[in-house]
């Protein structure tokens, strides 16, 4: 879609004062997906040439401008470290309600900053205990856990002029056993409920996260694998009606039912693994 109100696109490296009508541009697949009459200037982040992925013993740093194609290629590289974590990353990459052609342009940072409930990079990053590296126009940076980065449907903690520099996924979470379960109305459809689980070693701590069904991520954790009743007892109060989405893709009660059902699948499967 054309953004007819935009008057200029500027190099993201140029230090310019932030003004009303500015927006950061990376892949642009979310930015150009709907009319945005308030936009006047786009600040192009691709000119910064950030390395898409940096892998160390401590984990992975994913640049905000890393495309879904690049992330998926890493996740599916034979012999790369953290097979369980990479499988979760690959599953979330393939949960996009778009074709592989869009993945060549869509970015990890753009999906996080769009803060759509069905954003699969949000699901991935919360499940793997990710941290957002947020940078201000003056160069100062702050770290924000992904679970706190998204505050609602389409809203984040980013202030005027702030940008998401990168996402860090720690090695401990990548090495843990993890699993994803998802429901969509058709193969390439938007997720109506997506549940991830991660079980740490050796103590067996279990963390379950619900996304897509809710306006922001919902996480519940247990020191060891709970029984079905314990999981349900913690999850249902964490999914009040006002937090559940109500749109053409599904009603709140159905989404809650799916979330709890998928969470139990995740719990039981991870509990069986040794």
CSV table of C-alpha atoms in Angstrom, one decimal:
chain,number,residue,atom,x,y,z
A,1,UNK,CA,0.0,0.0,0.0
A,2,UNK,CA,1.3,3.5,-0.9
A,3,UNK,CA,1.9,5.8,2.1
A,4,UNK,CA,0.8,8.9,0.2
A,5,UNK,CA,1.4,11.4,3.0
A,6,UNK,CA,5.1,10.5,3.3
A,7,UNK,CA,7.3,13.3,1.9
A,8,UNK,CA,10.8,11.9,2.4
A,9,UNK,CA,12.8,8.9,3.3
A,10,UNK,CA,16.1,9.6,5.1
A,11,UNK,CA,19.2,7.7,6.0
A,12,UNK,CA,18.8,6.2,9.5
A,13,UNK,CA,22.4,7.1,10.3
A,14,UNK,CA,21.8,10.8,10.0
A,15,UNK,CA,21.2,12.4,13.4
A,16,UNK,CA,18.0,14.4,13.0
A,17,UNK,CA,15.6,15.6,15.7
A,18,UNK,CA,12.5,13.4,16.1
A,19,UNK,CA,9.3,15.1,14.9
A,20,UNK,CA,5.7,14.2,14.7
A,21,UNK,CA,5.0,12.0,11.7
A,22,UNK,CA,8.4,10.2,11.8
A,23,UNK,CA,8.7,6.4,11.8
A,24,UNK,CA,11.6,3.9,11.6
A,25,UNK,CA,11.6,1.8,8.5
A,26,UNK,CA,13.1,-1.7,8.3
A,27,UNK,CA,11.4,-4.3,6.1
A,28,UNK,CA,8.2,-2.2,5.9
A,29,UNK,CA,5.8,-5.1,5.6
A,30,UNK,CA,3.8,-4.0,8.6
A,31,UNK,CA,4.3,-0.3,8.0
A,32,UNK,CA,2.9,-0.5,4.4
A,33,UNK,CA,0.1,-2.9,5.3
A,34,UNK,CA,-2.5,-0.2,6.1
A,35,UNK,CA,-3.1,3.5,5.6
A,36,UNK,CA,-1.0,5.7,7.8
A,37,UNK,CA,-2.1,9.3,7.0
A,38,UNK,CA,-0.1,10.7,9.9
A,39,UNK,CA,3.3,9.6,8.6
A,40,UNK,CA,5.5,12.3,6.9
A,41,UNK,CA,9.0,11.0,7.1
A,42,UNK,CA,10.6,7.5,7.1
A,43,UNK,CA,14.0,6.9,8.7
A,44,UNK,CA,15.6,3.9,7.0
A,45,UNK,CA,17.3,1.5,9.4
A,46,UNK,CA,18.7,-0.8,6.6
A,47,UNK,CA,21.5,1.8,5.9
A,48,UNK,CA,23.0,0.9,9.3
A,49,UNK,CA,24.1,-2.6,8.0
A,50,UNK,CA,23.7,-4.4,11.3
A,51,UNK,CA,24.9,-8.0,11.2
A,52,UNK,CA,21.6,-10.1,11.1
A,53,UNK,CA,22.7,-12.7,13.7
A,54,UNK,CA,25.6,-12.9,16.1
A,55,UNK,CA,26.1,-16.3,17.8
A,56,UNK,CA,28.3,-16.7,20.9
A,57,UNK,CA,28.5,-19.1,23.8
A,58,UNK,CA,26.2,-16.8,25.7
A,59,UNK,CA,23.4,-17.0,23.1
A,60,UNK,CA,22.1,-15.2,20.0
A,61,UNK,CA,21.9,-11.5,19.3
A,62,UNK,CA,19.3,-10.9,16.6
A,63,UNK,CA,19.4,-7.5,14.9
A,64,UNK,CA,16.1,-5.7,14.6
A,65,UNK,CA,16.7,-5.6,10.8
A,66,UNK,CA,17.3,-9.4,10.6
A,67,UNK,CA,14.8,-10.9,8.1
A,68,UNK,CA,12.6,-13.8,8.9
A,69,UNK,CA,14.4,-15.7,6.0
A,70,UNK,CA,17.8,-15.2,7.7
A,71,UNK,CA,16.5,-16.3,11.1
A,72,UNK,CA,14.8,-19.4,9.6
A,73,UNK,CA,18.0,-20.3,7.7
A,74,UNK,CA,19.9,-20.2,10.9
A,75,UNK,CA,17.3,-22.2,12.8
A,76,UNK,CA,17.3,-24.9,10.1
A,77,UNK,CA,21.1,-25.2,9.8
A,78,UNK,CA,22.2,-28.8,10.3
A,79,UNK,CA,24.6,-29.2,13.2
A,80,UNK,CA,24.1,-25.7,14.7
A,81,UNK,CA,23.9,-25.5,18.5
A,82,UNK,CA,20.7,-25.6,20.6
A,83,UNK,CA,18.6,-28.0,18.4
A,84,UNK,CA,15.5,-27.6,20.7
A,85,UNK,CA,15.7,-23.8,20.8
A,86,UNK,CA,16.2,-23.7,17.0
A,87,UNK,CA,13.2,-25.9,16.4
A,88,UNK,CA,11.1,-23.5,18.4
A,89,UNK,CA,12.5,-20.6,16.4
A,90,UNK,CA,11.7,-22.4,13.1
A,91,UNK,CA,8.2,-23.2,14.2
A,92,UNK,CA,7.5,-19.6,15.1
A,93,UNK,CA,9.0,-18.4,11.8
A,94,UNK,CA,6.6,-20.7,9.9
A,95,UNK,CA,3.6,-19.4,12.0
A,96,UNK,CA,3.5,-16.1,9.9
A,97,UNK,CA,0.2,-15.5,8.2
A,98,UNK,CA,2.1,-14.7,5.0
A,99,UNK,CA,4.0,-16.4,2.3
A,100,UNK,CA,7.7,-17.1,2.2
A,101,UNK,CA,8.1,-14.2,-0.3
A,102,UNK,CA,7.2,-11.8,2.5
A,103,UNK,CA,9.7,-13.4,4.8
A,104,UNK,CA,12.5,-12.1,2.6
A,105,UNK,CA,11.6,-8.6,3.6
A,106,UNK,CA,9.8,-8.8,6.9
A,107,UNK,CA,12.1,-8.3,9.9
A,108,UNK,CA,12.2,-9.7,13.5
A,109,UNK,CA,12.2,-6.1,14.9
A,110,UNK,CA,9.3,-5.0,12.8
A,111,UNK,CA,7.2,-7.9,14.0
A,112,UNK,CA,8.0,-7.1,17.6
A,113,UNK,CA,7.4,-3.4,17.3
A,114,UNK,CA,4.1,-3.9,15.4
A,115,UNK,CA,3.0,-5.6,18.6
A,116,UNK,CA,0.2,-7.5,16.9
A,117,UNK,CA,-1.2,-10.3,19.2
A,118,UNK,CA,-0.5,-12.9,16.5
A,119,UNK,CA,3.1,-11.7,16.0
A,120,UNK,CA,5.1,-15.0,16.0
A,121,UNK,CA,8.4,-13.3,16.8
A,122,UNK,CA,6.8,-12.1,20.0
A,123,UNK,CA,5.8,-15.7,20.8
A,124,UNK,CA,9.3,-16.9,20.1
A,125,UNK,CA,11.1,-14.2,22.0
A,126,UNK,CA,9.0,-14.4,25.1
A,127,UNK,CA,9.3,-18.2,25.2
A,128,UNK,CA,13.1,-18.1,24.9
A,129,UNK,CA,13.4,-15.4,27.7
A,130,UNK,CA,14.5,-12.7,25.2
A,131,UNK,CA,15.6,-9.2,26.1
A,132,UNK,CA,15.1,-6.2,23.8
A,133,UNK,CA,17.9,-3.7,23.4
A,134,UNK,CA,16.2,-0.3,23.1
A,135,UNK,CA,18.2,2.7,21.8
A,136,UNK,CA,17.2,6.4,22.1
A,137,UNK,CA,18.1,9.2,19.7
A,138,UNK,CA,20.9,10.3,22.0
A,139,UNK,CA,22.5,6.9,21.8
A,140,UNK,CA,21.6,5.7,25.3
A,141,UNK,CA,20.4,2.2,25.6
A,142,UNK,CA,18.2,0.2,28.0
A,143,UNK,CA,17.3,-3.5,28.3
A,144,UNK,CA,13.7,-4.5,28.4
A,145,UNK,CA,12.5,-8.1,28.8
A,146,UNK,CA,10.3,-9.1,25.8
A,147,UNK,CA,7.5,-10.1,28.2
A,148,UNK,CA,7.3,-6.4,29.2
A,149,UNK,CA,8.1,-4.9,25.8
A,150,UNK,CA,4.6,-5.5,24.4
A,151,UNK,CA,2.0,-3.8,26.5
A,152,UNK,CA,-1.1,-4.3,24.4
A,153,UNK,CA,-2.6,-4.8,20.9
A,154,UNK,CA,-0.3,-2.5,18.8
A,155,UNK,CA,1.5,-0.9,21.8
A,156,UNK,CA,5.0,-1.2,23.2
A,157,UNK,CA,7.2,0.5,25.8
A,158,UNK,CA,9.0,2.5,23.0
A,159,UNK,CA,9.0,6.2,23.5
A,160,UNK,CA,9.2,8.9,20.8
A,161,UNK,CA,12.3,8.4,18.7
A,162,UNK,CA,13.3,5.1,20.4
A,163,UNK,CA,14.1,2.1,18.3
A,164,UNK,CA,14.6,-1.6,18.9
A,165,UNK,CA,18.3,-2.3,18.2
A,166,UNK,CA,18.4,-6.0,18.7
A,167,UNK,CA,16.9,-9.0,20.5
A,168,UNK,CA,19.1,-11.3,22.7
A,169,UNK,CA,18.2,-14.9,23.3
A,170,UNK,CA,20.2,-16.5,26.1
A,171,UNK,CA,21.9,-19.8,25.7
A,172,UNK,CA,20.2,-21.3,28.8
A,173,UNK,CA,16.8,-20.9,27.3
A,174,UNK,CA,17.9,-22.1,23.9
A,175,UNK,CA,19.4,-25.2,25.4
A,176,UNK,CA,16.2,-26.1,27.4
A,177,UNK,CA,13.6,-28.4,26.1
A,178,UNK,CA,10.9,-26.3,24.3
A,179,UNK,CA,7.7,-26.9,22.4
A,180,UNK,CA,5.1,-24.9,20.4
A,181,UNK,CA,1.5,-25.6,19.7
A,182,UNK,CA,-0.7,-23.4,17.5
A,183,UNK,CA,-4.2,-23.2,16.1
A,184,UNK,CA,-5.2,-21.2,13.0
A,185,UNK,CA,-8.3,-21.2,10.9
A,186,UNK,CA,-6.4,-22.3,7.8
A,187,UNK,CA,-2.8,-23.1,6.8
A,188,UNK,CA,-1.7,-19.6,6.1
A,189,UNK,CA,-4.1,-18.0,8.5
A,190,UNK,CA,-3.5,-15.8,11.4
A,191,UNK,CA,-2.9,-17.7,14.7
A,192,UNK,CA,-5.9,-17.6,17.0
A,193,UNK,CA,-4.0,-19.2,19.8
A,194,UNK,CA,-0.3,-20.0,20.2
A,195,UNK,CA,1.2,-21.6,23.2
A,196,UNK,CA,4.9,-22.2,24.0
A,197,UNK,CA,6.5,-24.2,26.8
A,198,UNK,CA,10.1,-24.4,28.0
A,199,UNK,CA,11.3,-26.9,30.5
A,200,UNK,CA,14.7,-26.3,32.1
A,201,UNK,CA,17.3,-28.8,33.2
A,202,UNK,CA,17.9,-30.4,35.6
A,203,UNK,CA,15.2,-29.0,38.0
A,204,UNK,CA,12.4,-29.3,35.4
A,205,UNK,CA,11.1,-25.8,35.9
A,206,UNK,CA,8.2,-25.2,33.4
A,207,UNK,CA,7.2,-21.9,31.8
A,208,UNK,CA,4.1,-21.7,29.6
A,209,UNK,CA,3.4,-18.6,27.5
A,210,UNK,CA,0.1,-17.8,25.7
A,211,UNK,CA,0.1,-15.4,22.7
A,212,UNK,CA,-2.2,-14.7,19.7
A,213,UNK,CA,-5.3,-15.3,21.8
A,214,UNK,CA,-4.4,-12.4,24.1
A,215,UNK,CA,-3.6,-8.7,23.5
A,216,UNK,CA,-0.2,-9.2,25.2
A,217,UNK,CA,1.8,-12.2,26.2
A,218,UNK,CA,0.7,-14.2,29.3
A,219,UNK,CA,3.2,-16.3,31.1
A,220,UNK,CA,2.9,-18.7,34.0
A,221,UNK,CA,5.8,-20.6,35.6
A,222,UNK,CA,6.2,-23.6,37.9
A,223,UNK,CA,9.2,-24.8,39.9
A,224,UNK,CA,8.6,-28.3,38.5
A,225,UNK,CA,6.2,-29.8,36.0
A,226,UNK,CA,2.6,-29.3,37.4
A,227,UNK,CA,-0.3,-31.7,37.2
A,228,UNK,CA,-3.1,-30.8,34.7
A,229,UNK,CA,-5.2,-29.3,37.4
A,230,UNK,CA,-2.4,-27.0,38.7
A,231,UNK,CA,-1.8,-25.7,35.2
A,232,UNK,CA,-5.4,-25.0,34.5
A,233,UNK,CA,-5.8,-23.4,38.0
A,234,UNK,CA,-3.0,-21.0,37.2
A,235,UNK,CA,-3.8,-20.3,33.6
A,236,UNK,CA,-7.5,-19.6,33.7
A,237,UNK,CA,-7.2,-16.6,36.2
A,238,UNK,CA,-4.4,-15.3,34.0
A,239,UNK,CA,-6.7,-15.1,31.0
A,240,UNK,CA,-9.5,-12.7,31.9
A,241,UNK,CA,-12.1,-11.8,29.3
A,242,UNK,CA,-10.7,-8.3,28.9
A,243,UNK,CA,-7.3,-9.7,27.9
A,244,UNK,CA,-8.7,-12.1,25.3
A,245,UNK,CA,-9.3,-11.0,21.7
A,246,UNK,CA,-12.8,-10.8,20.3
A,247,UNK,CA,-12.7,-10.4,16.5
A,248,UNK,CA,-13.6,-12.3,13.3
A,249,UNK,CA,-10.9,-14.8,14.0
A,250,UNK,CA,-12.4,-16.1,17.2
A,251,UNK,CA,-14.4,-15.2,20.4
A,252,UNK,CA,-12.8,-14.9,23.8
A,253,UNK,CA,-14.3,-18.1,25.3
A,254,UNK,CA,-13.2,-20.2,22.4
A,255,UNK,CA,-9.7,-18.6,22.5
A,256,UNK,CA,-9.4,-19.3,26.2
A,257,UNK,CA,-10.5,-22.9,25.7
A,258,UNK,CA,-7.9,-23.3,22.9
A,259,UNK,CA,-5.1,-21.7,25.0
A,260,UNK,CA,-5.8,-24.1,28.0
A,261,UNK,CA,-6.1,-27.1,25.7
A,262,UNK,CA,-2.8,-26.3,23.9
A,263,UNK,CA,-1.1,-25.6,27.2
A,264,UNK,CA,-2.0,-29.0,28.5
A,265,UNK,CA,-0.6,-30.6,25.3
A,266,UNK,CA,2.7,-28.7,25.9
A,267,UNK,CA,2.8,-29.7,29.5
A,268,UNK,CA,2.1,-33.4,29.0
A,269,UNK,CA,4.6,-33.6,26.0
A,270,UNK,CA,7.4,-31.9,27.9
A,271,UNK,CA,6.7,-34.0,31.0
A,272,UNK,CA,7.2,-37.2,29.1
A,273,UNK,CA,10.6,-36.1,27.7
A,274,UNK,CA,13.6,-37.1,29.6
